[in-house]
PDB file of C-alpha atoms in Angstrom:
ATOM      1  CA  MET A   1      -2.985  14.631 -28.858  1.00 93.00           C
ATOM      2  CA  LEU A   2       0.493  13.442 -26.995  1.00 96.00           C
ATOM      3  CA  THR A   3       1.926  10.966 -30.630  1.00 97.00           C
ATOM      4  CA  ASN A   4       5.381  11.159 -30.179  1.00 97.00           C
ATOM      5  CA  THR A   5       6.552   7.391 -27.582  1.00 97.00           C
ATOM      6  CA  ARG A   6      10.127   8.862 -27.920  1.00 96.00           C
ATOM      7  CA  SER A   7       9.321  11.929 -26.926  1.00 97.00           C
ATOM      8  CA  ASP A   8      10.585  14.132 -23.486  1.00 97.00           C
ATOM      9  CA  ARG A   9       7.542  13.582 -21.131  1.00 97.00           C
ATOM     10  CA  VAL A  10       7.020   9.969 -22.626  1.00 97.00           C
ATOM     11  CA  LYS A  11      11.089   9.100 -21.227  1.00 97.00           C
ATOM     12  CA  ALA A  12      10.516  10.609 -17.860  1.00 98.00           C
ATOM     13  CA  VAL A  13       6.443   9.340 -17.220  1.00 98.00           C
ATOM     14  CA  ARG A  14       8.697   5.718 -18.174  1.00 97.00           C
ATOM     15  CA  ALA A  15      11.214   6.540 -16.127  1.00 98.00           C
ATOM     16  CA  LEU A  16       9.496   6.564 -12.488  1.00 98.00           C
ATOM     17  CA  SER A  17       9.219   2.321 -12.675  1.00 96.00           C
ATOM     18  CA  ARG A  18      13.191   2.284 -11.688  1.00 97.00           C
ATOM     19  CA  ARG A  19      13.112   3.019  -7.935  1.00 96.00           C
ATOM     20  CA  SER A  20      16.215   5.967  -8.520  1.00 97.00           C
ATOM     21  CA  VAL A  21      14.444   8.065 -10.372  1.00 98.00           C
ATOM     22  CA  ARG A  22      11.100   7.890  -7.727  1.00 98.00           C
ATOM     23  CA  SER A  23      13.346   8.332  -5.076  1.00 97.00           C
ATOM     24  CA  ARG A  24      14.486  11.770  -6.958  1.00 98.00           C
ATOM     25  CA  THR A  25      12.095  12.877  -8.494  1.00 98.00           C
ATOM     26  CA  GLY A  26       9.477  12.162  -5.288  1.00 98.00           C
ATOM     27  CA  GLU A  27       6.375  11.199  -7.502  1.00 98.00           C
ATOM     28  CA  PHE A  28       5.627   7.381  -9.413  1.00 98.00           C
ATOM     29  CA  LEU A  29       2.766   6.310 -12.008  1.00 98.00           C
ATOM     30  CA  ALA A  30      -0.474   5.168 -10.800  1.00 97.00           C
ATOM     31  CA  GLU A  31      -1.545   2.907 -13.583  1.00 96.00           C
ATOM     32  CA  GLY A  32      -5.817   1.722 -14.451  1.00 95.00           C
ATOM     33  CA  PRO A  33      -8.028   3.740 -13.590  1.00 96.00           C
ATOM     34  CA  GLN A  34      -9.308   2.269  -9.886  1.00 96.00           C
ATOM     35  CA  ALA A  35      -6.008   3.331  -9.042  1.00 96.00           C
ATOM     36  CA  VAL A  36      -6.154   7.775 -10.629  1.00 97.00           C
ATOM     37  CA  ARG A  37     -10.276   7.490  -9.015  1.00 98.00           C
ATOM     38  CA  GLU A  38      -8.326   6.764  -5.763  1.00 98.00           C
ATOM     39  CA  ALA A  39      -6.054   9.673  -5.996  1.00 98.00           C
ATOM     40  CA  VAL A  40      -7.941  11.930  -7.942  1.00 98.00           C
ATOM     41  CA  ALA A  41     -10.885  11.667  -5.242  1.00 98.00           C
ATOM     42  CA  PHE A  42      -8.873  11.159  -1.862  1.00 97.00           C
ATOM     43  CA  ARG A  43      -5.528  13.258  -2.599  1.00 97.00           C
ATOM     44  CA  PRO A  44      -5.714  15.239  -5.536  1.00 98.00           C
ATOM     45  CA  ASP A  45      -3.237  17.616  -4.438  1.00 97.00           C
ATOM     46  CA  LEU A  46      -0.733  15.280  -4.580  1.00 98.00           C
ATOM     47  CA  VAL A  47      -1.868  13.777  -8.765  1.00 98.00           C
ATOM     48  CA  ARG A  48       0.769  16.852 -10.954  1.00 97.00           C
ATOM     49  CA  ASP A  49      -1.356  14.982 -13.940  1.00 98.00           C
ATOM     50  CA  VAL A  50      -3.626  12.453 -15.534  1.00 98.00           C
ATOM     51  CA  TYR A  51      -2.393  10.678 -19.254  1.00 98.00           C
ATOM     52  CA  VAL A  52      -5.881   9.116 -20.565  1.00 98.00           C
ATOM     53  CA  THR A  53      -6.092   8.126 -24.091  1.00 98.00           C
ATOM     54  CA  PRO A  54      -9.332   9.165 -26.052  1.00 97.00           C
ATOM     55  CA  ASP A  55     -11.360   5.428 -25.303  1.00 97.00           C
ATOM     56  CA  ALA A  56     -10.410   5.985 -22.037  1.00 97.00           C
ATOM     57  CA  GLU A  57     -11.939   9.055 -21.572  1.00 97.00           C
ATOM     58  CA  ALA A  58     -14.992   8.181 -22.840  1.00 97.00           C
ATOM     59  CA  ARG A  59     -15.201   5.177 -20.517  1.00 97.00           C
ATOM     60  CA  HIS A  60     -14.122   6.569 -17.661  1.00 97.00           C
ATOM     61  CA  ALA A  61     -15.259   9.886 -17.917  1.00 98.00           C
ATOM     62  CA  SER A  62     -16.033  10.369 -13.985  1.00 98.00           C
ATOM     63  CA  ILE A  63     -12.771  10.470 -13.543  1.00 98.00           C
ATOM     64  CA  VAL A  64     -11.130  12.883 -15.875  1.00 98.00           C
ATOM     65  CA  GLU A  65     -14.222  15.632 -15.115  1.00 98.00           C
ATOM     66  CA  ALA A  66     -13.201  14.377 -11.292  1.00 98.00           C
ATOM     67  CA  ALA A  67      -9.455  15.399 -12.935  1.00 98.00           C
ATOM     68  CA  ARG A  68     -11.214  17.885 -14.603  1.00 98.00           C
ATOM     69  CA  ALA A  69     -13.349  19.767 -11.313  1.00 98.00           C
ATOM     70  CA  ALA A  70      -9.623  19.709  -9.193  1.00 97.00           C
ATOM     71  CA  ASP A  71      -8.031  21.593 -11.698  1.00 97.00           C
ATOM     72  CA  LEU A  72      -5.594  18.641 -12.082  1.00 98.00           C
ATOM     73  CA  TRP A  73      -3.540  19.104 -16.125  1.00 97.00           C
ATOM     74  CA  VAL A  74      -4.966  15.999 -17.493  1.00 98.00           C
ATOM     75  CA  HIS A  75      -4.018  15.401 -20.932  1.00 98.00           C
ATOM     76  CA  GLU A  76      -5.036  12.577 -23.470  1.00 98.00           C
ATOM     77  CA  VAL A  77      -2.410  10.142 -25.890  1.00 98.00           C
ATOM     78  CA  SER A  78      -2.365   7.778 -27.973  1.00 97.00           C
ATOM     79  CA  PRO A  79      -2.621   3.948 -27.266  1.00 96.00           C
ATOM     80  CA  ASP A  80       0.934   3.909 -28.063  1.00 96.00           C
ATOM     81  CA  VAL A  81       1.775   7.031 -25.357  1.00 97.00           C
ATOM     82  CA  LEU A  82      -0.085   5.140 -22.579  1.00 97.00           C
ATOM     83  CA  ALA A  83       2.156   1.665 -23.332  1.00 96.00           C
ATOM     84  CA  ALA A  84       5.308   3.724 -23.345  1.00 96.00           C
ATOM     85  CA  MET A  85       4.934   5.786 -20.493  1.00 97.00           C
ATOM     86  CA  CYS A  86       3.497   2.057 -18.728  1.00 95.00           C
ATOM     87  CA  ASP A  87       4.882  -0.841 -16.773  1.00 89.00           C
ATOM     88  CA  THR A  88       1.791  -2.961 -17.417  1.00 86.00           C
ATOM     89  CA  GLU A  89       2.499  -4.778 -21.145  1.00 82.00           C
ATOM     90  CA  SER A  90      -1.733  -3.975 -21.148  1.00 83.00           C
ATOM     91  CA  PRO A  91      -2.289  -1.113 -20.024  1.00 88.00           C
ATOM     92  CA  GLN A  92      -5.902   0.325 -19.390  1.00 93.00           C
ATOM     93  CA  GLY A  93      -6.552   3.852 -20.731  1.00 96.00           C
ATOM     94  CA  ILE A  94      -5.552   5.873 -18.248  1.00 97.00           C
ATOM     95  CA  ALA A  95      -2.181   6.655 -15.348  1.00 97.00           C
ATOM     96  CA  ALA A  96      -1.620   9.164 -13.334  1.00 98.00           C
ATOM     97  CA  VAL A  97       2.185  11.154 -12.133  1.00 98.00           C
ATOM     98  CA  CYS A  98       1.661  11.436  -8.146  1.00 98.00           C
ATOM     99  CA  ARG A  99       3.888  12.688  -5.509  1.00 98.00           C
ATOM    100  CA  MET A 100       4.626  10.090  -2.796  1.00 98.00           C
ATOM    101  CA  LEU A 101       2.363  10.543   0.227  1.00 97.00           C
ATOM    102  CA  ASP A 102       3.974   8.479   3.171  1.00 97.00           C
ATOM    103  CA  VAL A 103       4.120  11.047   5.304  1.00 97.00           C
ATOM    104  CA  PRO A 104       7.411   9.957   9.074  1.00 98.00           C
ATOM    105  CA  LEU A 105       6.062   7.186  11.421  1.00 98.00           C
ATOM    106  CA  GLU A 106       5.250   9.843  14.195  1.00 97.00           C
ATOM    107  CA  GLN A 107       3.522  11.704  12.091  1.00 97.00           C
ATOM    108  CA  ALA A 108       1.378   8.218  10.943  1.00 97.00           C
ATOM    109  CA  LEU A 109       1.102   7.449  14.676  1.00 97.00           C
ATOM    110  CA  ALA A 110      -0.259  10.133  15.503  1.00 95.00           C
ATOM    111  CA  ASP A 111      -3.617  10.769  17.439  1.00 91.00           C
ATOM    112  CA  LEU A 112      -3.653   6.869  17.210  1.00 95.00           C
ATOM    113  CA  PRO A 113      -6.717   6.267  18.637  1.00 95.00           C
ATOM    114  CA  ARG A 114      -7.639   4.351  22.489  1.00 94.00           C
ATOM    115  CA  ASP A 115      -8.182   1.035  19.730  1.00 95.00           C
ATOM    116  CA  ALA A 116      -5.818   1.560  17.769  1.00 97.00           C
ATOM    117  CA  LEU A 117      -5.479  -0.885  14.665  1.00 98.00           C
ATOM    118  CA  VAL A 118      -2.245  -1.213  12.899  1.00 98.00           C
ATOM    119  CA  CYS A 119      -0.475  -3.053  10.267  1.00 98.00           C
ATOM    120  CA  VAL A 120       2.984  -3.832  10.294  1.00 98.00           C
ATOM    121  CA  LEU A 121       5.734  -4.829   7.450  1.00 98.00           C
ATOM    122  CA  THR A 122       8.565  -5.827   8.558  1.00 96.00           C
ATOM    123  CA  ASN A 123      10.432  -7.636   5.877  1.00 93.00           C
ATOM    124  CA  VAL A 124       8.186  -8.554   3.514  1.00 95.00           C
ATOM    125  CA  ARG A 125       9.459  -8.255  -0.314  1.00 95.00           C
ATOM    126  CA  ASP A 126       7.303  -9.341  -2.917  1.00 95.00           C
ATOM    127  CA  PRO A 127       5.138  -6.157  -4.102  1.00 96.00           C
ATOM    128  CA  GLY A 128       1.581  -9.072  -4.618  1.00 95.00           C
ATOM    129  CA  ASN A 129       1.522  -9.611  -0.699  1.00 95.00           C
ATOM    130  CA  ALA A 130       2.232  -5.943   0.165  1.00 97.00           C
ATOM    131  CA  GLY A 131      -0.375  -4.216  -1.645  1.00 97.00           C
ATOM    132  CA  THR A 132      -2.924  -6.823  -1.137  1.00 97.00           C
ATOM    133  CA  VAL A 133      -1.961  -6.097   2.993  1.00 97.00           C
ATOM    134  CA  ILE A 134      -1.819  -2.976   2.505  1.00 98.00           C
ATOM    135  CA  ARG A 135      -5.357  -3.574   0.909  1.00 97.00           C
ATOM    136  CA  GLY A 136      -6.679  -6.006   3.445  1.00 97.00           C
ATOM    137  CA  ALA A 137      -5.906  -3.133   5.973  1.00 98.00           C
ATOM    138  CA  ASP A 138      -7.467  -0.685   4.283  1.00 98.00           C
ATOM    139  CA  ALA A 139     -10.602  -2.852   4.150  1.00 98.00           C
ATOM    140  CA  ALA A 140     -10.362  -3.615   7.568  1.00 98.00           C
ATOM    141  CA  GLY A 141     -10.726  -0.199   9.124  1.00 97.00           C
ATOM    142  CA  ALA A 142      -7.140  -0.160  10.494  1.00 98.00           C
ATOM    143  CA  ASP A 143      -4.970   3.352  11.655  1.00 98.00           C
ATOM    144  CA  ALA A 144      -1.965   3.304   9.673  1.00 98.00           C
ATOM    145  CA  VAL A 145       0.530   0.817   7.849  1.00 98.00           C
ATOM    146  CA  ILE A 146       3.743   0.754   8.516  1.00 98.00           C
ATOM    147  CA  VAL A 147       6.282  -0.510   5.481  1.00 98.00           C
ATOM    148  CA  SER A 148      10.360  -0.694   6.775  1.00 97.00           C
ATOM    149  CA  ASP A 149      13.309  -0.243   5.642  1.00 95.00           C
ATOM    150  CA  ALA A 150      13.895  -3.657   4.574  1.00 92.00           C
ATOM    151  CA  SER A 151      10.386  -4.439   2.765  1.00 96.00           C
ATOM    152  CA  VAL A 152       9.708  -3.868  -0.940  1.00 96.00           C
ATOM    153  CA  ASP A 153       9.528  -0.266  -2.028  1.00 97.00           C
ATOM    154  CA  VAL A 154       5.382   0.495  -2.514  1.00 97.00           C
ATOM    155  CA  TYR A 155       5.478   3.106  -4.644  1.00 98.00           C
ATOM    156  CA  ASN A 156       7.066   0.056  -7.027  1.00 95.00           C
ATOM    157  CA  SER A 157       3.723  -0.331 -10.291  1.00 94.00           C
ATOM    158  CA  LYS A 158       3.168  -3.786  -8.289  1.00 95.00           C
ATOM    159  CA  VAL A 159       2.557  -2.962  -5.537  1.00 97.00           C
ATOM    160  CA  VAL A 160       0.553   0.419  -6.544  1.00 97.00           C
ATOM    161  CA  ARG A 161      -1.578  -1.965  -8.868  1.00 94.00           C
ATOM    162  CA  SER A 162      -2.493  -4.501  -5.635  1.00 96.00           C
ATOM    163  CA  THR A 163      -3.975  -2.187  -3.439  1.00 97.00           C
ATOM    164  CA  VAL A 164      -6.218  -0.782  -6.191  1.00 94.00           C
ATOM    165  CA  GLY A 165      -6.266   2.016  -4.119  1.00 96.00           C
ATOM    166  CA  SER A 166      -5.876   1.648  -1.003  1.00 97.00           C
ATOM    167  CA  LEU A 167      -2.776   3.715  -1.239  1.00 97.00           C
ATOM    168  CA  TRP A 168      -4.693   6.778  -0.793  1.00 97.00           C
ATOM    169  CA  HIS A 169      -6.699   5.644   2.465  1.00 97.00           C
ATOM    170  CA  LEU A 170      -5.448   5.803   4.914  1.00 96.00           C
ATOM    171  CA  PRO A 171      -1.728   6.631   7.100  1.00 97.00           C
ATOM    172  CA  LEU A 172       1.584   4.943   5.321  1.00 98.00           C
ATOM    173  CA  SER A 173       4.803   5.367   6.055  1.00 98.00           C
ATOM    174  CA  VAL A 174       7.893   3.490   5.368  1.00 98.00           C
ATOM    175  CA  GLY A 175      11.929   4.001   5.961  1.00 96.00           C
ATOM    176  CA  SER A 176      11.864   2.987   8.990  1.00 97.00           C
ATOM    177  CA  THR A 177      14.559   0.187  10.996  1.00 97.00           C
ATOM    178  CA  VAL A 178      11.641  -2.418  12.394  1.00 97.00           C
ATOM    179  CA  ALA A 179      13.318  -0.959  16.123  1.00 97.00           C
ATOM    180  CA  GLU A 180      12.071   1.988  15.263  1.00 98.00           C
ATOM    181  CA  ILE A 181       8.464   1.069  14.941  1.00 98.00           C
ATOM    182  CA  LEU A 182       8.263  -1.296  17.179  1.00 98.00           C
ATOM    183  CA  ASP A 183       9.958   1.207  19.873  1.00 98.00           C
ATOM    184  CA  ALA A 184       7.329   3.765  18.388  1.00 98.00           C
ATOM    185  CA  LEU A 185       4.402   1.803  19.068  1.00 98.00           C
ATOM    186  CA  ARG A 186       5.023   0.425  22.533  1.00 97.00           C
ATOM    187  CA  GLY A 187       5.781   4.310  23.504  1.00 96.00           C
ATOM    188  CA  ARG A 188       2.512   4.489  22.912  1.00 96.00           C
ATOM    189  CA  SER A 189       1.834   2.064  24.938  1.00 96.00           C
ATOM    190  CA  VAL A 190       0.142  -0.329  21.893  1.00 98.00           C
ATOM    191  CA  THR A 191       0.448  -4.511  21.835  1.00 98.00           C
ATOM    192  CA  LEU A 192       2.765  -5.817  19.654  1.00 98.00           C
ATOM    193  CA  LEU A 193       0.825  -9.023  17.990  1.00 98.00           C
ATOM    194  CA  ALA A 194       3.297 -11.068  15.901  1.00 98.00           C
ATOM    195  CA  ALA A 195       2.003 -13.297  13.222  1.00 96.00           C
ATOM    196  CA  ASP A 196       3.761 -16.032  12.523  1.00 94.00           C
ATOM    197  CA  GLY A 197       2.975 -19.562  11.694  1.00 89.00           C
ATOM    198  CA  ALA A 198       4.950 -20.680  15.259  1.00 87.00           C
ATOM    199  CA  GLY A 199       3.030 -18.977  17.628  1.00 92.00           C
ATOM    200  CA  THR A 200       1.699 -20.450  20.300  1.00 91.00           C
ATOM    201  CA  THR A 201      -1.390 -18.369  21.003  1.00 97.00           C
ATOM    202  CA  LEU A 202      -4.362 -19.154  18.285  1.00 97.00           C
ATOM    203  CA  LEU A 203      -5.547 -16.537  16.857  1.00 97.00           C
ATOM    204  CA  HIS A 204      -9.926 -16.720  18.503  1.00 95.00           C
ATOM    205  CA  ASP A 205      -7.715 -16.660  21.948  1.00 96.00           C
ATOM    206  CA  ALA A 206      -5.166 -13.603  21.280  1.00 97.00           C
ATOM    207  CA  ASP A 207      -6.060 -10.644  23.084  1.00 95.00           C
ATOM    208  CA  LEU A 208      -7.658  -7.648  20.952  1.00 96.00           C
ATOM    209  CA  SER A 209      -8.839  -5.361  23.436  1.00 92.00           C
ATOM    210  CA  GLY A 210      -7.299  -2.363  23.007  1.00 94.00           C
ATOM    211  CA  ALA A 211      -4.572  -1.077  20.885  1.00 97.00           C
ATOM    212  CA  HIS A 212      -2.999  -3.347  18.483  1.00 98.00           C
ATOM    213  CA  ALA A 213      -0.378  -4.160  15.829  1.00 98.00           C
ATOM    214  CA  TRP A 214       0.173  -6.590  13.279  1.00 98.00           C
ATOM    215  CA  VAL A 215       3.654  -7.602  13.063  1.00 98.00           C
ATOM    216  CA  MET A 216       4.023  -9.423   9.081  1.00 97.00           C
ATOM    217  CA  GLY A 217       7.489 -10.748   8.389  1.00 94.00           C
ATOM    218  CA  ASN A 218       8.758 -12.333   5.343  1.00 91.00           C
ATOM    219  CA  GLU A 219       6.879 -14.373   2.383  1.00 87.00           C
ATOM    220  CA  ALA A 220       9.502 -17.576   2.972  1.00 87.00           C
ATOM    221  CA  TRP A 221      10.772 -17.611   6.528  1.00 88.00           C
ATOM    222  CA  GLY A 222       8.345 -15.424   8.019  1.00 90.00           C
ATOM    223  CA  LEU A 223       9.462 -13.127  11.657  1.00 95.00           C
ATOM    224  CA  PRO A 224      12.990 -13.483  12.942  1.00 94.00           C
ATOM    225  CA  GLN A 225      13.875 -14.375  16.905  1.00 95.00           C
ATOM    226  CA  GLU A 226      14.527 -11.258  17.675  1.00 96.00           C
ATOM    227  CA  VAL A 227      11.423  -9.722  16.422  1.00 96.00           C
ATOM    228  CA  ARG A 228       9.438 -12.827  17.636  1.00 96.00           C
ATOM    229  CA  ASP A 229      11.242 -12.214  21.530  1.00 96.00           C
ATOM    230  CA  ALA A 230      10.307  -8.031  20.683  1.00 97.00           C
ATOM    231  CA  CYS A 231       6.528  -8.406  20.709  1.00 98.00           C
ATOM    232  CA  ASP A 232       4.264  -9.391  23.673  1.00 97.00           C
ATOM    233  CA  ASP A 233       2.054 -12.480  21.807  1.00 97.00           C
ATOM    234  CA  VAL A 234       2.684 -14.737  18.350  1.00 97.00           C
ATOM    235  CA  VAL A 235       0.188 -15.783  16.513  1.00 97.00           C
ATOM    236  CA  ARG A 236      -0.989 -18.031  14.568  1.00 95.00           C
ATOM    237  CA  VAL A 237      -3.721 -18.801  12.567  1.00 95.00           C
ATOM    238  CA  PRO A 238      -4.780 -22.774  12.690  1.00 94.00           C
ATOM    239  CA  ILE A 239      -5.216 -24.809   9.728  1.00 93.00           C
ATOM    240  CA  HIS A 240      -7.355 -26.758  10.288  1.00 93.00           C
ATOM    241  CA  GLY A 241      -7.058 -28.599   6.460  1.00 94.00           C
ATOM    242  CA  HIS A 242      -3.855 -30.257   5.483  1.00 92.00           C
ATOM    243  CA  ALA A 243      -2.676 -26.675   4.029  1.00 91.00           C
ATOM    244  CA  GLU A 244       1.025 -26.703   5.263  1.00 86.00           C
ATOM    245  CA  SER A 245       1.372 -22.992   5.402  1.00 86.00           C
ATOM    246  CA  LEU A 246      -0.539 -19.806   4.338  1.00 90.00           C
ATOM    247  CA  ASN A 247      -0.276 -16.638   2.054  1.00 91.00           C
ATOM    248  CA  LEU A 248       1.384 -13.813   3.508  1.00 94.00           C
ATOM    249  CA  ALA A 249      -1.911 -12.137   1.969  1.00 95.00           C
ATOM    250  CA  MET A 250      -3.994 -14.390   3.508  1.00 95.00           C
ATOM    251  CA  ALA A 251      -2.602 -14.848   6.609  1.00 95.00           C
ATOM    252  CA  ALA A 252      -3.198 -10.131   6.808  1.00 96.00           C
ATOM    253  CA  THR A 253      -5.739 -10.451   6.034  1.00 96.00           C
ATOM    254  CA  ILE A 254      -7.586 -12.787   8.652  1.00 97.00           C
ATOM    255  CA  CYS A 255      -5.676 -10.892  11.929  1.00 98.00           C
ATOM    256  CA  LEU A 256      -6.570  -8.015  10.853  1.00 98.00           C
ATOM    257  CA  TYR A 257     -10.650  -9.115   9.647  1.00 97.00           C
ATOM    258  CA  ALA A 258     -10.441 -11.243  13.513  1.00 97.00           C
ATOM    259  CA  SER A 259      -9.120  -7.299  15.001  1.00 98.00           C
ATOM    260  CA  ALA A 260     -12.232  -5.337  12.907  1.00 97.00           C
ATOM    261  CA  GLU A 261     -14.168  -7.830  14.388  1.00 96.00           C
ATOM    262  CA  ALA A 262     -13.212  -7.193  17.847  1.00 94.00           C
ATOM    263  CA  ARG A 263     -13.148  -3.939  17.642  1.00 92.00           C
ATOM    264  CA  ARG A 264     -17.436  -3.967  16.032  1.00 87.00           C
ATOM    265  CA  THR A 265     -18.261  -6.326  19.344  1.00 87.00           C
ATOM    266  CA  GLY A 266     -16.085  -4.671  21.817  1.00 75.00           C
ATOM    267  CA  ARG A 267     -14.779  -7.823  22.844  1.00 66.00           C
TER     268      ARG A 267
END
């Protein structure tokens, strides 16, 4: 069992909480049973090490067994060591060091189906929102999530936790500019739908047939005019009550599920 909270290994794992270290090493930390379970189940090739406390190993025996069956390194650690490794105040007893999983933009958009559904985050800065949108895109059956260079780092621990494992379920591309993303989608005949409160088209009137991408903006100021102008339509979710607006993640999920329903019914 690893018990020394000051060991070089513990320091190296803890350092992954810094973006500069993640960028240099190409690795990040996935914390909690759900994140580790999905990483082991869907992308064991990207899992370098699993760290687990004795109590968590008993509670989550299936995760540990799956990791060992995949020939992954599983290290038993004391609760203090895991706490020193993790970014959360109350870690859940298990974490995994993983290699980054994003792919180039061209690869993420390769082989899109005729009714492709893509989610684009252009300038999303809140980690919880970004992670929840990725989770919503996964739940709605999206074919890819594209995150622009101006958005939050998807390997931020808060983003990873907010995806609740969805990070490993669908193609993800990061780091391209908004212009590059829109050009690449347009080149594949994907209709660009800007989701914005300033939209003149209501969601239930939007054309969701065929391949399309939802383009999501910043939490505070939405999408800039030049991005809205570059899209084929600007769509807003109708508000029937007195709420001023919808949270970005909520609005994104509503839009994505409208697309999922259109795909299901062939609308």
